[in-house]
Amino acid sequence: SQTIHQWPATLVQPVGSPLSLECTVEGTSNPNLYWYRQAAGRGLQLLFYSIGIDQISSEVPQNLSASRPQDRQFILSSKKLLLSDSGFYLCAWSVMVSEQYFGPGTRLTVT
Amino acid sequence: AQKITQTQPGMFVQEKEAVTLDCTYDTSDPSYGLFWYKQPSSGEMIFLIYQGSYDQQNATEGRYSLNFQKARKSANLVISASQLGDSAMYFCAMREGRDSGGSNYKLTFGKGTLLTVNP
């Protein structure tokens, strides 16, 4: 069966510091991968999605970037965090246009 | 205009009763999919049920069913025989058929409904 992992689970970082969140999927090949952000009490906002290695689309222009170094690994990064980057970050995977399955999430607080 | 509207910020239901969570959507694409997710306090998003725009019958998954009314552009989630563990945020989401790049993989989410099941 398929499993999706995210780490770290929680993170507290000062403004201006770098960020690296990691997501890995097990049990499937060539998944579509997604990064979402959820602000407190809000719905999900799609940040990036990838339909293959070296195929990453950005949905929201901001100081975040995404990379996919391996087929089942998706990384969300920032060179300098802003206060507004605080939130709950969720990674998800899907096969083609099927339903998306989400990881446990990373709760990021920028201080 | 919002593509997904969930008008109920919060809902309360007694244990063992049925509850309907509302969702309306806006799209001009004839091909689309509608999804419901549950988010407990732990934060993980759990996929519940899917309805395709061309599906003739309403989707069902155990105690979950989707009341799909295409002409009204509504896709309400019905939970039968509510359980205490059903207390959570519920999100409706839509995937529209295609974007300029081909197949559309993106989901648009509503703002959610917080369901509380009372004993």
Coordinates of C-alpha atoms in Angstrom, one line a residue:
Chain A
S1 CA 0.0 0.0 0.0
Q2 CA 1.0 3.6 -0.5
T3 CA 2.4 5.8 2.3
I4 CA 3.3 9.4 2.4
H5 CA 5.8 10.9 4.9
Q6 CA 6.5 14.5 5.8
W7 CA 9.1 15.9 8.1
P8 CA 9.6 17.6 10.3
A9 CA 6.2 17.5 12.0
T10 CA 6.7 20.9 13.6
L11 CA 9.2 23.7 13.0
V12 CA 9.8 27.1 14.6
Q13 CA 12.1 29.3 12.6
P14 CA 13.1 33.0 12.8
V15 CA 12.3 35.5 10.1
G16 CA 14.9 35.5 7.4
S17 CA 16.1 31.9 8.0
P18 CA 16.0 29.2 5.3
L19 CA 13.5 26.4 5.1
S20 CA 13.5 22.9 3.8
L21 CA 10.4 20.6 4.2
E22 CA 10.6 17.1 2.8
C23 CA 7.9 14.8 1.5
T24 CA 8.4 11.2 0.3
V25 CA 5.9 8.7 -1.1
E26 CA 6.3 4.9 -0.9
G27 CA 4.5 2.2 -2.8
T28 CA 3.8 3.9 -6.1
S29 CA 5.8 5.1 -9.1
N30 CA 5.7 8.4 -10.9
P31 CA 3.1 10.0 -8.7
N32 CA 1.9 13.5 -9.1
L33 CA 3.0 15.5 -6.1
Y34 CA 1.6 18.6 -4.5
W35 CA 2.4 21.2 -1.8
Y36 CA -0.4 23.0 -0.1
R37 CA -0.4 25.6 2.7
Q38 CA -3.3 26.0 5.1
A39 CA -3.4 29.2 7.2
A40 CA -5.1 28.9 10.6
G41 CA -8.8 28.3 10.2
R42 CA -8.7 28.4 6.4
G43 CA -8.9 26.1 3.4
L44 CA -6.0 24.8 1.5
Q45 CA -4.0 26.8 -1.0
L46 CA -2.1 25.0 -3.7
L47 CA 1.5 26.1 -3.9
F48 CA 3.3 23.8 -6.3
Y49 CA 2.5 20.6 -8.2
S50 CA 4.7 18.2 -10.1
I51 CA 3.7 15.6 -12.7
G52 CA 7.3 14.3 -13.0
I53 CA 10.9 15.0 -12.3
D54 CA 11.9 18.4 -13.6
Q55 CA 8.2 19.2 -14.1
I56 CA 7.1 21.6 -11.4
S57 CA 4.4 24.2 -11.7
S58 CA 4.1 27.1 -9.3
E59 CA 0.7 28.4 -8.4
V60 CA 1.4 31.3 -6.2
P61 CA 4.4 33.7 -6.8
Q62 CA 6.2 34.1 -3.5
N63 CA 9.5 33.4 -1.8
L64 CA 9.0 29.6 -1.8
S65 CA 10.4 27.1 -4.2
A66 CA 9.9 23.4 -4.8
S67 CA 12.2 20.7 -6.2
R68 CA 11.8 17.0 -7.0
P69 CA 15.2 15.4 -6.8
Q70 CA 13.8 11.9 -7.1
D71 CA 10.6 10.4 -8.4
R72 CA 9.0 10.1 -5.0
Q73 CA 10.6 13.0 -3.2
F74 CA 9.3 16.5 -3.1
I75 CA 11.0 19.3 -1.3
L76 CA 9.7 22.8 -0.3
S77 CA 12.3 25.4 0.3
S78 CA 12.8 29.1 1.1
K79 CA 16.0 31.1 1.3
K80 CA 14.5 33.7 3.7
L81 CA 11.3 33.1 5.6
L82 CA 8.7 35.7 6.2
L83 CA 6.2 36.0 9.0
S84 CA 3.4 35.3 6.5
D85 CA 5.0 31.9 5.7
S86 CA 3.6 30.5 9.0
G87 CA 1.0 27.8 8.5
F88 CA 0.3 24.2 8.1
Y89 CA 2.1 22.6 5.0
L90 CA 0.6 19.5 3.5
C91 CA 2.1 17.3 0.8
A92 CA -0.1 15.1 -1.3
W93 CA 0.2 12.6 -4.1
S94 CA -2.1 11.3 -6.8
V95 CA -2.2 9.0 -9.8
M96 CA -3.1 11.1 -12.8
V97 CA -6.3 13.0 -12.0
S98 CA -7.6 10.7 -9.3
E99 CA -8.2 11.8 -5.7
Q100 CA -5.2 13.2 -3.8
Y101 CA -3.8 11.6 -0.6
F102 CA -2.3 13.8 1.9
G103 CA 0.6 13.4 4.3
P104 CA 0.5 14.2 8.1
G105 CA 1.6 17.8 7.5
T106 CA 4.3 20.2 8.9
R107 CA 3.2 23.0 11.2
L108 CA 5.6 25.9 10.6
T109 CA 5.8 28.9 12.9
V110 CA 7.9 31.9 11.8
T111 CA 8.9 34.1 14.7
Chain B
A1 CA -16.1 34.5 -7.7
Q2 CA -15.4 31.5 -5.4
K3 CA -15.3 28.2 -7.2
I4 CA -16.3 26.3 -4.1
T5 CA -18.6 27.6 -1.5
Q6 CA -19.3 26.0 1.9
T7 CA -21.9 28.2 3.6
Q8 CA -21.9 26.5 7.0
P9 CA -18.9 27.5 9.1
G10 CA -20.1 25.1 11.8
M11 CA -22.7 22.3 12.2
F12 CA -23.9 20.4 15.2
V13 CA -25.5 16.9 15.2
Q14 CA -26.5 14.4 17.7
E15 CA -24.8 11.1 17.7
K16 CA -26.5 8.5 15.5
E17 CA -28.4 11.1 13.5
A18 CA -27.7 12.0 9.9
V19 CA -26.2 15.3 8.9
T20 CA -25.8 17.2 5.5
L21 CA -22.9 19.4 4.8
D22 CA -23.5 21.9 2.0
C23 CA -21.2 22.5 -1.0
T24 CA -21.9 24.5 -4.1
Y25 CA -19.5 25.0 -7.0
D26 CA -18.9 27.2 -9.9
T27 CA -17.5 26.0 -13.2
S28 CA -18.2 26.3 -16.9
D29 CA -16.2 23.2 -17.7
P30 CA -18.5 20.2 -18.6
S31 CA -15.9 17.8 -17.2
Y32 CA -15.0 18.1 -13.5
G33 CA -14.7 16.1 -10.3
L34 CA -15.9 16.8 -6.8
F35 CA -14.2 15.6 -3.6
W36 CA -14.9 15.6 0.1
Y37 CA -12.1 15.5 2.7
K38 CA -12.2 15.2 6.4
Q39 CA -9.6 17.0 8.6
P40 CA -9.5 15.9 12.2
S41 CA -7.7 18.0 14.9
S42 CA -4.5 16.1 14.1
G43 CA -4.4 18.0 10.7
E44 CA -4.2 15.2 8.2
M45 CA -6.6 15.4 5.3
I46 CA -8.5 12.2 4.7
F47 CA -10.2 11.5 1.4
L48 CA -13.8 10.5 1.8
I49 CA -15.7 10.4 -1.5
Y50 CA -15.5 11.4 -5.1
Q51 CA -18.2 12.3 -7.7
G52 CA -17.5 12.8 -11.4
S53 CA -19.6 15.2 -13.4
Y54 CA -20.6 12.5 -15.8
D55 CA -21.5 10.0 -13.1
Q56 CA -25.2 9.1 -13.3
Q57 CA -25.6 8.0 -9.8
N58 CA -24.7 9.6 -6.5
A59 CA -21.5 8.4 -5.0
T60 CA -21.6 6.4 -1.8
E61 CA -18.8 5.1 0.5
G62 CA -20.0 3.4 3.7
R63 CA -21.8 6.0 5.8
Y64 CA -20.9 8.8 3.4
S65 CA -23.0 9.7 0.4
L66 CA -22.8 12.6 -2.0
N67 CA -26.0 14.3 -3.0
F68 CA -25.1 15.5 -6.5
Q69 CA -27.5 18.0 -8.0
K70 CA -25.8 19.0 -11.3
A71 CA -28.3 21.6 -12.4
R72 CA -28.0 23.4 -9.0
K73 CA -24.3 22.9 -9.0
S74 CA -24.4 21.4 -5.5
A75 CA -22.5 18.4 -4.1
N76 CA -23.6 18.0 -0.5
L77 CA -22.1 15.4 1.8
V78 CA -24.5 13.3 3.8
I79 CA -23.1 11.4 6.8
S80 CA -25.5 8.8 8.2
A81 CA -25.6 7.6 11.7
S82 CA -23.1 10.2 13.0
Q83 CA -20.3 9.0 15.4
L84 CA -18.3 11.0 17.9
G85 CA -15.2 10.3 15.7
D86 CA -16.9 12.2 12.8
S87 CA -16.2 15.5 14.6
A88 CA -13.8 17.3 12.3
M89 CA -13.4 19.9 9.6
Y90 CA -14.9 18.9 6.3
F91 CA -13.7 20.3 3.0
C92 CA -15.3 20.2 -0.4
A93 CA -13.0 20.4 -3.4
M94 CA -13.2 20.5 -7.2
R95 CA -11.0 19.6 -10.0
E96 CA -11.9 21.1 -13.4
G97 CA -11.4 19.2 -16.5
R98 CA -8.5 20.7 -18.3
D99 CA -6.3 23.7 -18.2
S100 CA -4.1 25.2 -20.9
G101 CA -1.4 22.7 -20.3
G102 CA -3.7 19.6 -20.8
S103 CA -5.0 17.5 -18.0
N104 CA -5.8 19.5 -14.9
Y105 CA -4.4 18.0 -11.7
K106 CA -5.3 20.9 -9.4
L107 CA -7.9 20.9 -6.6
T108 CA -9.6 24.0 -5.4
F109 CA -10.9 23.8 -1.9
G110 CA -13.7 25.5 0.0
K111 CA -13.2 27.0 3.4
G112 CA -14.6 24.1 5.2
T113 CA -17.3 23.2 7.7
L114 CA -16.6 22.3 11.3
L115 CA -18.8 19.4 12.4
T116 CA -19.3 18.7 16.0
V117 CA -21.1 15.4 17.0
N118 CA -22.7 15.6 20.4
P119 CA -23.2 12.5 22.6

